[in-house]
Coordinates of C-alpha atoms in Angstrom, one line a residue:
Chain A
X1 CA 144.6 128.2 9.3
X2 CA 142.4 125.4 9.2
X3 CA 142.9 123.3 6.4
X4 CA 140.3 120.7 6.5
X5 CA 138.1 124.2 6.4
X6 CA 138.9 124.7 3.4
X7 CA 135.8 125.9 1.8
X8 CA 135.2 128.5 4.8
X9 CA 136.6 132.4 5.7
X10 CA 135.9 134.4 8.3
X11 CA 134.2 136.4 6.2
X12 CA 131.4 133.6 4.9
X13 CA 131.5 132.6 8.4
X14 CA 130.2 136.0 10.3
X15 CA 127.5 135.9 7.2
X16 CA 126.4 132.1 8.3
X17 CA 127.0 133.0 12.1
X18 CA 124.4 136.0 11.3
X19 CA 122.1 133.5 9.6
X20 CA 121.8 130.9 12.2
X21 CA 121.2 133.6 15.6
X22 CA 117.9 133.9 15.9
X23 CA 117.3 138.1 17.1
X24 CA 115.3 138.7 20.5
X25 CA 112.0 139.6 19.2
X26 CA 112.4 143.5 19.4
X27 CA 108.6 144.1 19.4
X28 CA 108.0 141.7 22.4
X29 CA 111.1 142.7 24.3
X30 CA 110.0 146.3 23.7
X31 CA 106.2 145.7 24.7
X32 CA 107.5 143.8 28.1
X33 CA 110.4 146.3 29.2
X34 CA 107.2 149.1 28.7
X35 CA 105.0 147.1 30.4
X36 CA 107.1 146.6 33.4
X37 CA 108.9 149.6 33.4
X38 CA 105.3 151.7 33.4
X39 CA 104.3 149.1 36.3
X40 CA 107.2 150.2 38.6
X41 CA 106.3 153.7 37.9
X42 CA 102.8 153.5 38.4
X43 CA 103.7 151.6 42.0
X44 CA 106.1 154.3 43.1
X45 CA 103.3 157.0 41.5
X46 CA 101.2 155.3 44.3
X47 CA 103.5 155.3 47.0
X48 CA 104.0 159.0 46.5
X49 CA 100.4 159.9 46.4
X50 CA 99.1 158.1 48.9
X51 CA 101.8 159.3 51.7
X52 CA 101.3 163.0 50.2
X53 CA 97.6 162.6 50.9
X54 CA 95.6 164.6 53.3
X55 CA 94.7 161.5 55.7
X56 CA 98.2 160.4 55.8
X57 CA 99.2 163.9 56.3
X58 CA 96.6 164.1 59.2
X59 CA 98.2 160.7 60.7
X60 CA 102.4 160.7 59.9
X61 CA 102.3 164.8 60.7
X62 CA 103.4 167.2 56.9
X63 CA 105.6 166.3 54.8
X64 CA 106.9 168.7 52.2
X65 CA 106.5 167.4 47.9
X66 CA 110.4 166.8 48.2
X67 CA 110.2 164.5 51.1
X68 CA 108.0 162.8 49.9
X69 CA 109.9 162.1 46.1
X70 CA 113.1 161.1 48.5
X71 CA 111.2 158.5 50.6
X72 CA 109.0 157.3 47.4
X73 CA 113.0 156.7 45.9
X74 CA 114.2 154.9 49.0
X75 CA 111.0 153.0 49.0
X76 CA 111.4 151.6 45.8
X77 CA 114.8 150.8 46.3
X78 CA 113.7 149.0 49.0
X79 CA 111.2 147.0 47.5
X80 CA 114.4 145.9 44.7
X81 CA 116.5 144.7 47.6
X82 CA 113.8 142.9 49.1
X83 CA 113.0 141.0 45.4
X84 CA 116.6 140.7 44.7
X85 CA 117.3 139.0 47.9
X86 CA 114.2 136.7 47.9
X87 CA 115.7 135.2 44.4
X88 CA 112.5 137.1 42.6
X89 CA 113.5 139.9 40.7
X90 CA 115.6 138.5 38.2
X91 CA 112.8 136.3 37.2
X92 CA 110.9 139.2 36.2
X93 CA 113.8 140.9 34.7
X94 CA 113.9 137.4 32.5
X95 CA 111.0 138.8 30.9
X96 CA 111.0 142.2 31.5
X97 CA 114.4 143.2 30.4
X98 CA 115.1 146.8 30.4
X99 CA 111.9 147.8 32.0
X100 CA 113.6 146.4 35.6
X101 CA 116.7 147.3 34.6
X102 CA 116.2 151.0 34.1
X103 CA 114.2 152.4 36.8
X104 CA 115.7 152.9 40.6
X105 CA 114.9 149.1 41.3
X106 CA 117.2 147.7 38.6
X107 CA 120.2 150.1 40.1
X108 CA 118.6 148.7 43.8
X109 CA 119.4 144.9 42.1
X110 CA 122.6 145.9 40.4
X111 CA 124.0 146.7 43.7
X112 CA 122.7 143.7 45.8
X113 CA 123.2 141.1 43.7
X114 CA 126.7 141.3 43.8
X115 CA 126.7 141.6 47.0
X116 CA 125.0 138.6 47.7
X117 CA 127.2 136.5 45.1
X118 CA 130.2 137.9 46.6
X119 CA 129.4 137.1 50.5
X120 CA 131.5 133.8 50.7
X121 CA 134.7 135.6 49.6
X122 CA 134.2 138.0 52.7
X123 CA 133.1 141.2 53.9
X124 CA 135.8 143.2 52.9
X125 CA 137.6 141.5 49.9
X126 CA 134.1 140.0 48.8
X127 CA 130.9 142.5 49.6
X128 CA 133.1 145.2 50.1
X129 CA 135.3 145.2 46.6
X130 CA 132.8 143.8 44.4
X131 CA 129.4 145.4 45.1
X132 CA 130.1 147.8 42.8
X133 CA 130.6 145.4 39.8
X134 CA 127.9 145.7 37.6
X135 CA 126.7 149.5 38.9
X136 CA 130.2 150.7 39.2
X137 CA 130.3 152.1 35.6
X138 CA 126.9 153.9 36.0
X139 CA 128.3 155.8 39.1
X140 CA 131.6 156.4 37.3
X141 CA 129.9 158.0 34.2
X142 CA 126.7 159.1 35.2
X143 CA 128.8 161.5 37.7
X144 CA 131.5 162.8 34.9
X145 CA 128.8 163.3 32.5
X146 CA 126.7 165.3 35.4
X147 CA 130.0 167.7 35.6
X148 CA 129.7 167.5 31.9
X149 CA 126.6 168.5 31.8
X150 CA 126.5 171.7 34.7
X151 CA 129.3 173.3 33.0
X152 CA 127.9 173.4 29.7
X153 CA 124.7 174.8 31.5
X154 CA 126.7 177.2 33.7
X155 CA 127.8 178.5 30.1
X156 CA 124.7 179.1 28.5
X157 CA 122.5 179.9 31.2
Chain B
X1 CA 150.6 101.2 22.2
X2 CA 148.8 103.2 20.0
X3 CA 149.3 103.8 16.3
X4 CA 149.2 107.2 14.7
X5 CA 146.7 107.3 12.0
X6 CA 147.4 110.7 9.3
X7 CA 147.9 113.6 11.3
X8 CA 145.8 113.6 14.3
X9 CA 144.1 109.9 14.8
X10 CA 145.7 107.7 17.3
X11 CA 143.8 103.7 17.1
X12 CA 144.2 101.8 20.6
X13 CA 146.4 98.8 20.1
X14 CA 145.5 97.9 24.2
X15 CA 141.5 97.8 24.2
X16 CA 140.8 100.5 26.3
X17 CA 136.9 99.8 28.1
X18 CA 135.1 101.9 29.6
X19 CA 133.9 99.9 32.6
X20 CA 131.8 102.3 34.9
X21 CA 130.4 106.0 34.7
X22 CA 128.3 107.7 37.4
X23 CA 126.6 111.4 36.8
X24 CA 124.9 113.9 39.3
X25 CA 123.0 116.5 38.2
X26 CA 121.0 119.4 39.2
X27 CA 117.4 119.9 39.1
X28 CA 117.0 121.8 35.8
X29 CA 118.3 118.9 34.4
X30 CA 116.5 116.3 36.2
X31 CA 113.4 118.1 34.8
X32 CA 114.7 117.8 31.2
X33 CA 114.1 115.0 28.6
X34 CA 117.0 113.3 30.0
X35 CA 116.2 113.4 33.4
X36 CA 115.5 109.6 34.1
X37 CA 118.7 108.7 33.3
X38 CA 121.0 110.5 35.5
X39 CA 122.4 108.9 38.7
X40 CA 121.2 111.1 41.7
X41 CA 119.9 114.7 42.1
X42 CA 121.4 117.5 44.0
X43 CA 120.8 121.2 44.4
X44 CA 122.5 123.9 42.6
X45 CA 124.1 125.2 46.1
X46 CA 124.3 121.0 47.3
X47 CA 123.9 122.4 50.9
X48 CA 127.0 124.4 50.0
X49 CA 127.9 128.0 51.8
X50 CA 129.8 128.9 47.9
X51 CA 129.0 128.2 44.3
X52 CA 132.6 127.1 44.5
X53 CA 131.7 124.5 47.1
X54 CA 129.1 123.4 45.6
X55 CA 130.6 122.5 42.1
X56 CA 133.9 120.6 44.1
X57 CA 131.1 118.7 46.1
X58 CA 129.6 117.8 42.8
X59 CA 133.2 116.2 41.6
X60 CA 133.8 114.8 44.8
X61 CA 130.5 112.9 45.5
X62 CA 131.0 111.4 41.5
X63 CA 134.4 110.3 42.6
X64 CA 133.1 108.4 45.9
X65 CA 129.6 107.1 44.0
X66 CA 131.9 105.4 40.9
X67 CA 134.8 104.0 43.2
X68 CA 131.4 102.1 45.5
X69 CA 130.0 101.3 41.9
X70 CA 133.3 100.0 40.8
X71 CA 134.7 98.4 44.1
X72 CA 138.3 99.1 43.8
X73 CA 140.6 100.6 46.4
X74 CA 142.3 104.1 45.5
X75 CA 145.4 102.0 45.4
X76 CA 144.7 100.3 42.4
X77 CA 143.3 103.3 40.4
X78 CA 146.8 105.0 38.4
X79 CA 145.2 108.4 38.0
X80 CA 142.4 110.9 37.8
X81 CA 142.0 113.2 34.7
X82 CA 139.6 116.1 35.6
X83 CA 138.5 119.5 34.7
X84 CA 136.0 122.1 35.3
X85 CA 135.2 125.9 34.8
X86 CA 136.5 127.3 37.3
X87 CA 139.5 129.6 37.4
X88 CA 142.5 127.1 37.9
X89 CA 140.0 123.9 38.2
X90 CA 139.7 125.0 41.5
X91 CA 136.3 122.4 41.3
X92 CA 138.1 119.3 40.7
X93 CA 141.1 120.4 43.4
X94 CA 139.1 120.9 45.8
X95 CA 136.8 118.0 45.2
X96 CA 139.3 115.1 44.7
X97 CA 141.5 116.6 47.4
X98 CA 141.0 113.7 49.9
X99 CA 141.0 110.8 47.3
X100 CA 144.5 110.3 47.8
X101 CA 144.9 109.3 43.9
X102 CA 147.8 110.6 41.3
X103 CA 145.9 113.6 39.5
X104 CA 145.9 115.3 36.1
X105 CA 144.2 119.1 36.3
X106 CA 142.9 119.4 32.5
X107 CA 141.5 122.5 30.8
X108 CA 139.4 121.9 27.9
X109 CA 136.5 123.9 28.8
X110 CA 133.3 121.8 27.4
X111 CA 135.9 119.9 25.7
X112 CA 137.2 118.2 29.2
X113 CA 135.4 114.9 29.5
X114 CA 136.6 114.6 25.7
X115 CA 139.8 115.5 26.5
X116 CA 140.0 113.6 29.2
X117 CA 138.7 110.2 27.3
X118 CA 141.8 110.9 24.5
X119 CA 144.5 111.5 27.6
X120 CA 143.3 108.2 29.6
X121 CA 143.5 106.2 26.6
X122 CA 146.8 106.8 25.2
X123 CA 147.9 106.6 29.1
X124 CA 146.2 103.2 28.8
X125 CA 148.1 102.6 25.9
X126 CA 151.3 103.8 27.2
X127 CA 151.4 100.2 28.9
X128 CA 152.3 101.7 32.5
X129 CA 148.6 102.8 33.4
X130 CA 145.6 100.1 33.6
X131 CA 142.8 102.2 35.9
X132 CA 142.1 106.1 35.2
X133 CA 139.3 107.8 36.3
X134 CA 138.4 111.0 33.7
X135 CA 135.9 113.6 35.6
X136 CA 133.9 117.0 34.2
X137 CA 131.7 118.9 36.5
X138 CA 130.5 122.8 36.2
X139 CA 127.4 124.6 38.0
X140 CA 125.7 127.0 36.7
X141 CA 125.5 129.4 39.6
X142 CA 129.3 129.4 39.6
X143 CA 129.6 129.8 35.5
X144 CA 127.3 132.6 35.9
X145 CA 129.6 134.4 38.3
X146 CA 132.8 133.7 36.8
X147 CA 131.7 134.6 33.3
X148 CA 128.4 136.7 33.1
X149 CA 126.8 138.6 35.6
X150 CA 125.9 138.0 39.3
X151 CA 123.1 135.0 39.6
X152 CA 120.5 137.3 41.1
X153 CA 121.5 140.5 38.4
X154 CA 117.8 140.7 36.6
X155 CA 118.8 140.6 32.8
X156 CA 117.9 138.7 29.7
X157 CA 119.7 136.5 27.6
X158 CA 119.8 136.6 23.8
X159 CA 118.5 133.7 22.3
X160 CA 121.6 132.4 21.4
X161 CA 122.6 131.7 24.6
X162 CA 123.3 128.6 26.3
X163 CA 123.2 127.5 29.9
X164 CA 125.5 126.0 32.3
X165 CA 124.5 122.4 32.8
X166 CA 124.9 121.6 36.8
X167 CA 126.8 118.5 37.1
X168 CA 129.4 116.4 37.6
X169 CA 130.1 113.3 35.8
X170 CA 132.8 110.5 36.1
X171 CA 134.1 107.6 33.5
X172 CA 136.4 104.7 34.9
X173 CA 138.9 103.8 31.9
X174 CA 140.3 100.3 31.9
X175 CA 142.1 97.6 30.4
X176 CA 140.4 95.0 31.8
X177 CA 137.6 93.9 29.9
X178 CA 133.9 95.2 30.1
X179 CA 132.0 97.6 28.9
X180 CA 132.3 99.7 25.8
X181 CA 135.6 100.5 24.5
X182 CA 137.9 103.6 22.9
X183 CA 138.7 102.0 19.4
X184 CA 140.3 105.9 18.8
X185 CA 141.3 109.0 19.4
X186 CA 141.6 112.6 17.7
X187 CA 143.3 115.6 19.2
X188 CA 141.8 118.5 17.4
X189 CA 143.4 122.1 16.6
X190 CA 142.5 125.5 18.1
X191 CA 140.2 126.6 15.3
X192 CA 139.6 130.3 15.5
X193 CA 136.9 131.9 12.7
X194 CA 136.8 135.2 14.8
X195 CA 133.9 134.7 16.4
X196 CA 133.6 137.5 19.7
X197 CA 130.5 137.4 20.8
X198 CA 130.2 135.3 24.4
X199 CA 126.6 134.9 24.0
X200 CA 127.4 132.6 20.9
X201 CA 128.9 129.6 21.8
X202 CA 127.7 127.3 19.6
X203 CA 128.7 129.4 16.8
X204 CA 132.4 129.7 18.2
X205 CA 132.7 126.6 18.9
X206 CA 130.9 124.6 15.4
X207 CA 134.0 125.1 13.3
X208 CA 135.9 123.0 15.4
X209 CA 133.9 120.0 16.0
X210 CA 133.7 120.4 11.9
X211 CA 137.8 120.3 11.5
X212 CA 138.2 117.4 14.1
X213 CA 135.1 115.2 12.9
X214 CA 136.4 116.0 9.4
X215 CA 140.6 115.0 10.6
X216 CA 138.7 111.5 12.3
X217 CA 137.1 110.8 9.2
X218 CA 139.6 111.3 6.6
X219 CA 142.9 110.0 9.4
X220 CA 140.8 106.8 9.0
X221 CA 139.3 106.8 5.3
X222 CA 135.8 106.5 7.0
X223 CA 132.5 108.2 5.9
X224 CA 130.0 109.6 8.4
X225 CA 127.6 106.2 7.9
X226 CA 130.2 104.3 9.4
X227 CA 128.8 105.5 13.0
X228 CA 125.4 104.8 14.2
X229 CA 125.8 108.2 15.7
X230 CA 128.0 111.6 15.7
X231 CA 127.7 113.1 19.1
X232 CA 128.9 116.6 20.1
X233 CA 128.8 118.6 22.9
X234 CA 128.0 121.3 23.3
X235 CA 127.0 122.8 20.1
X236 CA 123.5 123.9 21.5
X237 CA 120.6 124.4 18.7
X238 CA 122.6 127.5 17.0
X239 CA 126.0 125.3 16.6
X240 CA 124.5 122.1 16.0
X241 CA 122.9 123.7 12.3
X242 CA 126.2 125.3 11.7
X243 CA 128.0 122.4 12.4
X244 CA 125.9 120.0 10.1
X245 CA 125.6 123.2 7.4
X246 CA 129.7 123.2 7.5
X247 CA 130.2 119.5 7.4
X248 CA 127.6 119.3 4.0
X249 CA 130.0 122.4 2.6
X250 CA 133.3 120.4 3.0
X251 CA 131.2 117.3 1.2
X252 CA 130.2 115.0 4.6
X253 CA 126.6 115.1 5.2
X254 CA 125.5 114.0 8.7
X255 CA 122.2 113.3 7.5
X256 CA 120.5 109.6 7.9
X257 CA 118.9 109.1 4.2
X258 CA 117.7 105.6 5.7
X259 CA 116.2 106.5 8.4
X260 CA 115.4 110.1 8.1
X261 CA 117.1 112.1 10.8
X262 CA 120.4 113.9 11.4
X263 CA 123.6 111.2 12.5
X264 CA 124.5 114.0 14.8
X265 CA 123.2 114.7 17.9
X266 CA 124.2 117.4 20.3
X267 CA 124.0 117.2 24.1
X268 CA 123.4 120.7 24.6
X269 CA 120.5 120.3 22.4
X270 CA 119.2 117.2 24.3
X271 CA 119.8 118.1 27.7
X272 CA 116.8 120.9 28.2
X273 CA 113.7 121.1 26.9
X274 CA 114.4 124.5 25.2
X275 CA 110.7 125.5 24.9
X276 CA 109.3 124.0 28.3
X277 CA 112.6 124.9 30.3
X278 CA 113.1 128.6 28.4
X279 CA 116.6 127.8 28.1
X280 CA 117.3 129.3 24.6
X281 CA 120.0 127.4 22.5
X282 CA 120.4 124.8 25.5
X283 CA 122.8 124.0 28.1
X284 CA 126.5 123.7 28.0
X285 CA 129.5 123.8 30.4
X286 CA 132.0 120.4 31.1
X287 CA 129.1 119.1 32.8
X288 CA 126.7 118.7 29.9
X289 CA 128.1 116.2 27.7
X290 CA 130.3 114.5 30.6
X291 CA 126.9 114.1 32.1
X292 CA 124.7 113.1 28.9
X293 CA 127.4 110.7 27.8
X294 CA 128.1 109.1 31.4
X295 CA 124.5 108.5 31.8
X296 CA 122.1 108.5 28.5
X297 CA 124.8 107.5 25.8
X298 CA 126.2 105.1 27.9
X299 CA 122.8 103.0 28.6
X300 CA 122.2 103.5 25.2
X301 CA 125.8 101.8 23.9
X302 CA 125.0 99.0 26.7
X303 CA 121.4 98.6 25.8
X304 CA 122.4 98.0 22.0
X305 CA 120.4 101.0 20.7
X306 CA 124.0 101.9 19.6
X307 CA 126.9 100.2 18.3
X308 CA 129.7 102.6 17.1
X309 CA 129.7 106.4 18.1
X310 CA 131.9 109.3 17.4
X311 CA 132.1 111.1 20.3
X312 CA 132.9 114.8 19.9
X313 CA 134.2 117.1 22.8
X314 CA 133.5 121.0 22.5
X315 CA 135.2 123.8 24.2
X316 CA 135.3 127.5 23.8
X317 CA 138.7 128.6 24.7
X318 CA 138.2 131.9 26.6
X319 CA 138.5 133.5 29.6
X320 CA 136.4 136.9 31.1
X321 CA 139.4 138.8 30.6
X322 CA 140.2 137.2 27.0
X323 CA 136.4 138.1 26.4
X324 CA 136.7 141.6 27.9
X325 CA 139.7 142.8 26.0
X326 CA 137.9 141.5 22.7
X327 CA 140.0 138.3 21.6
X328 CA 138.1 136.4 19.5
X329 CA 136.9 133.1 21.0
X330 CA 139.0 130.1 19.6
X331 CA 137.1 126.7 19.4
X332 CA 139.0 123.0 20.3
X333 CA 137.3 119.7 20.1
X334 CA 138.6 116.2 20.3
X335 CA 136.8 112.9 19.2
X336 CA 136.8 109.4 20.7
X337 CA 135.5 106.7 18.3
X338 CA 133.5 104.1 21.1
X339 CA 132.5 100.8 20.1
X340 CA 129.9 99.0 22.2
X341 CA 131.1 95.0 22.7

């Protein structure tokens, strides 16, 4: 194809292109995304115990142990929208990789960062249509492979 | 006229100068090593409501700083050559809208200043054209959103990635006398060494500048030491050691025995500080070395640091769909020989 590259295939090429990409560090990225990630969940551990507790329980009236997992979820997505829209949460994801990425707050960011990048082509054609962009494929699959999932435990149960 | 030289070399006939440039920038490049040298600073958003805004304000505030650094009317200028990132150069559209000059949309990708430079000079040469005005701006905000993810999305980047320079940059072409001048020109091929991985630019993009510095060199019968310096842009730090490891394969070294360095620099390389700035294997998009060569390259051909300079024009041809349904990334680059006088 190229024939002042003479001396070069595709082949010799993917080996050189190999050679010359430096890898993320897998350790490091590892140590951050567990980090983080454990962070999040210790936060939304908090949350949870602390509204669950007897003096809150005394103040805010009972609240039964699956109340209080919903409203530790909406929390936390809460707290992602509110770090995605003050332009802070992808800076930790920068280090943190799959440690924000994976827990409710990275699903929270998914969402809302689209639909803050999309806001100047509209409500409809812009937030509307492309909010789902990135978190669009996790609701697709997630749900078939829930159906997935109940049959096969409908069958051996 | 211009004369063909072999297969893809064109040598100016009509001394073609480059009289003016003037670069904006954002401030992740201002910050960089280069940052002194850039014309003016403006946000990434530049008080914009869109990306998309932002980008064609870039263009258009160039456009109105080099025609009050160059003091012509619109009248007397034959035509503007630009390009940006944006689906359908909607940037440089929208931008040089109201400048009521004859316009050329170009696609190049990185390539655009580049191509650009080779399209304004053979227009030069054509005889009929004395003024054009060649133009590259991206943003990164806008990059990001047409070909990754959404700005704010919270994920990381291999270290093989580069990142979209923010900036515009603008080069008056003329055949009046002053300045630096185009001695030639080399269109390059689409060079495709299935590379697919979007995250590797440099590495898409290294066997072009290799096949067109490699056409200059032997259209001409010249060696690498015949230029002071081989610039690309924008290779980045992965490209830039595949680029000089390709070039030593095919028997051109771009290494300096005399004075110990590497001929070739890279303005993706230069642009960021990559350790400082965390910007992994630099900066790229039209922007970068339309920006770097308006501003630091220029001053450094006028200043007499540099006398001859191959000038080498990078772009990855793809698109998010091409990128999407797995086509390999194809590579151009063209190359303008500049001579300071």
């Amino acid at each position: 194809m190229s024939n002042h590259l003479n001396k070069l295939t595709e082949k010799k090429y993917s080996e050189m292109t190999n050679r010359y990409s430096k890898k993320s560090g897998l350790i490091k990225d590892c140590f951050f995304a567990f980090v983080f990630g454990g962070l999040i969940c210790i936060i939304a551990q908090l949350f949870h115990d602390i509204i669950i507790s007897s003096t809150a329980q005394k103040i805010f009236g009972t609240l039964t142990e699956e109340n209080a997992k919903a409203l530790t979820v909406m929390f936390m997505v809460f707290v992602g929208v509110l770090l995605t829209a003050f332009n802070v949460y992808d800076e930790i994801g920068n280090i943190a990789g799959a440690g924000t990425i994976v827990p409710i707050t990275g699903f929270a960011n998914s969402i809302t960062s689209p639909a803050m990048e999309y806001k100047s082509e509209g409500f409809i054609l812009g937030v509307g249509a492309q909010m789902f962009q990135v978190a669009g494929p996790v609701i697709v699959y997630g749900t078939a492979a829930s159906v997935i999932a109940g049959f096969i435990y409908y069958l051996i149960k | 006229m211009s004369t063909k030289q072999g297969k893809q070399t064109y040598t100016n006939d009509r001394k073609v100068y480059i009289k003016e440039t003037a670069a904006i920038v954002g401030p992740r490049e201002k910050e960089g090593p280069l940052g002194d040298y850039f014309d003016e600073v403006q946000n990434e958003d530049f008080d914009e409501k869109s990306w998309e805004r932002a980008e064609a304000k870039f263009t258009g505030s160039v456009f109105q700083k080099l025609m009050r650094k160059i003091q012509l009317k619109t009248d007397d200028i034959d035509c503007i050559l630009a390009g940006d990132l944006m689906n359908q150069c909607i940037a440089s559209s929208i931008g040089l809208r109201d400048s009521g000059v004859p316009y050329l949309g170009l696609f190049g990708a990185c390539s655009t200043i580049a191509e650009g430079m080779v399209t304004g000079s053979l227009l030069i040469n054509s005889g009929g054209m004395d003024n054009v005005i060649c133009m590259a701006s991206s943003n990164f905000c806008a990059a990001e959103k047409t070909f990754r993810m959404p700005v704010e999305q919270g994920g990381q980047r291999p270290p093989t990635a580069q990142w979209t320079v923010s900036g515009a940059a603008g080069l008056w072409l003329s055949s009046q006398s002053g300045g630096p001048v185009i001695t030639s020109v080399t269109i390059g091929k689409i060079t495709d060494f299935n590379v697919t991985d979007a995250n590797n630019m440099g590495a898409a993009m290294a066997p072009a500048a290799a096949d067109t510095i490699i056409a200059h060199l032997s259209d001409l019968g010249l060696e690498p030491s015949y230029y002071d310096a081989i610039i690309t842009g924008d290779l980045g730090l992965t490209g830039s050691g595949m680029l000089r490891e390709l070039m030593d394969m095919h028997g051109y070294s771009l290494y300096d025995e005399r004075n110990n360095c590497f001929r070739h620099q890279d303005c993706g390389a230069m642009i960021f500080d990559p350790i400082k700035q965390k910007t992994h294997s630099g900066g790229s998009g039209c922007g970068c070395i339309a920006s770097v060569f308006a501003s630091y390259f220029y001053k450094q051909l006028q200043g007499g640091n540099l006398k001859r300079i191959l000038v080498v024009g990078t772009g990855a041809l793809m698109s998010p769909v091409s990128v999407k349904q797995s086509e390999s990334i194809s590579g151009i680059a063209h190359a303008v020989a500049i001579e300071a006088q």
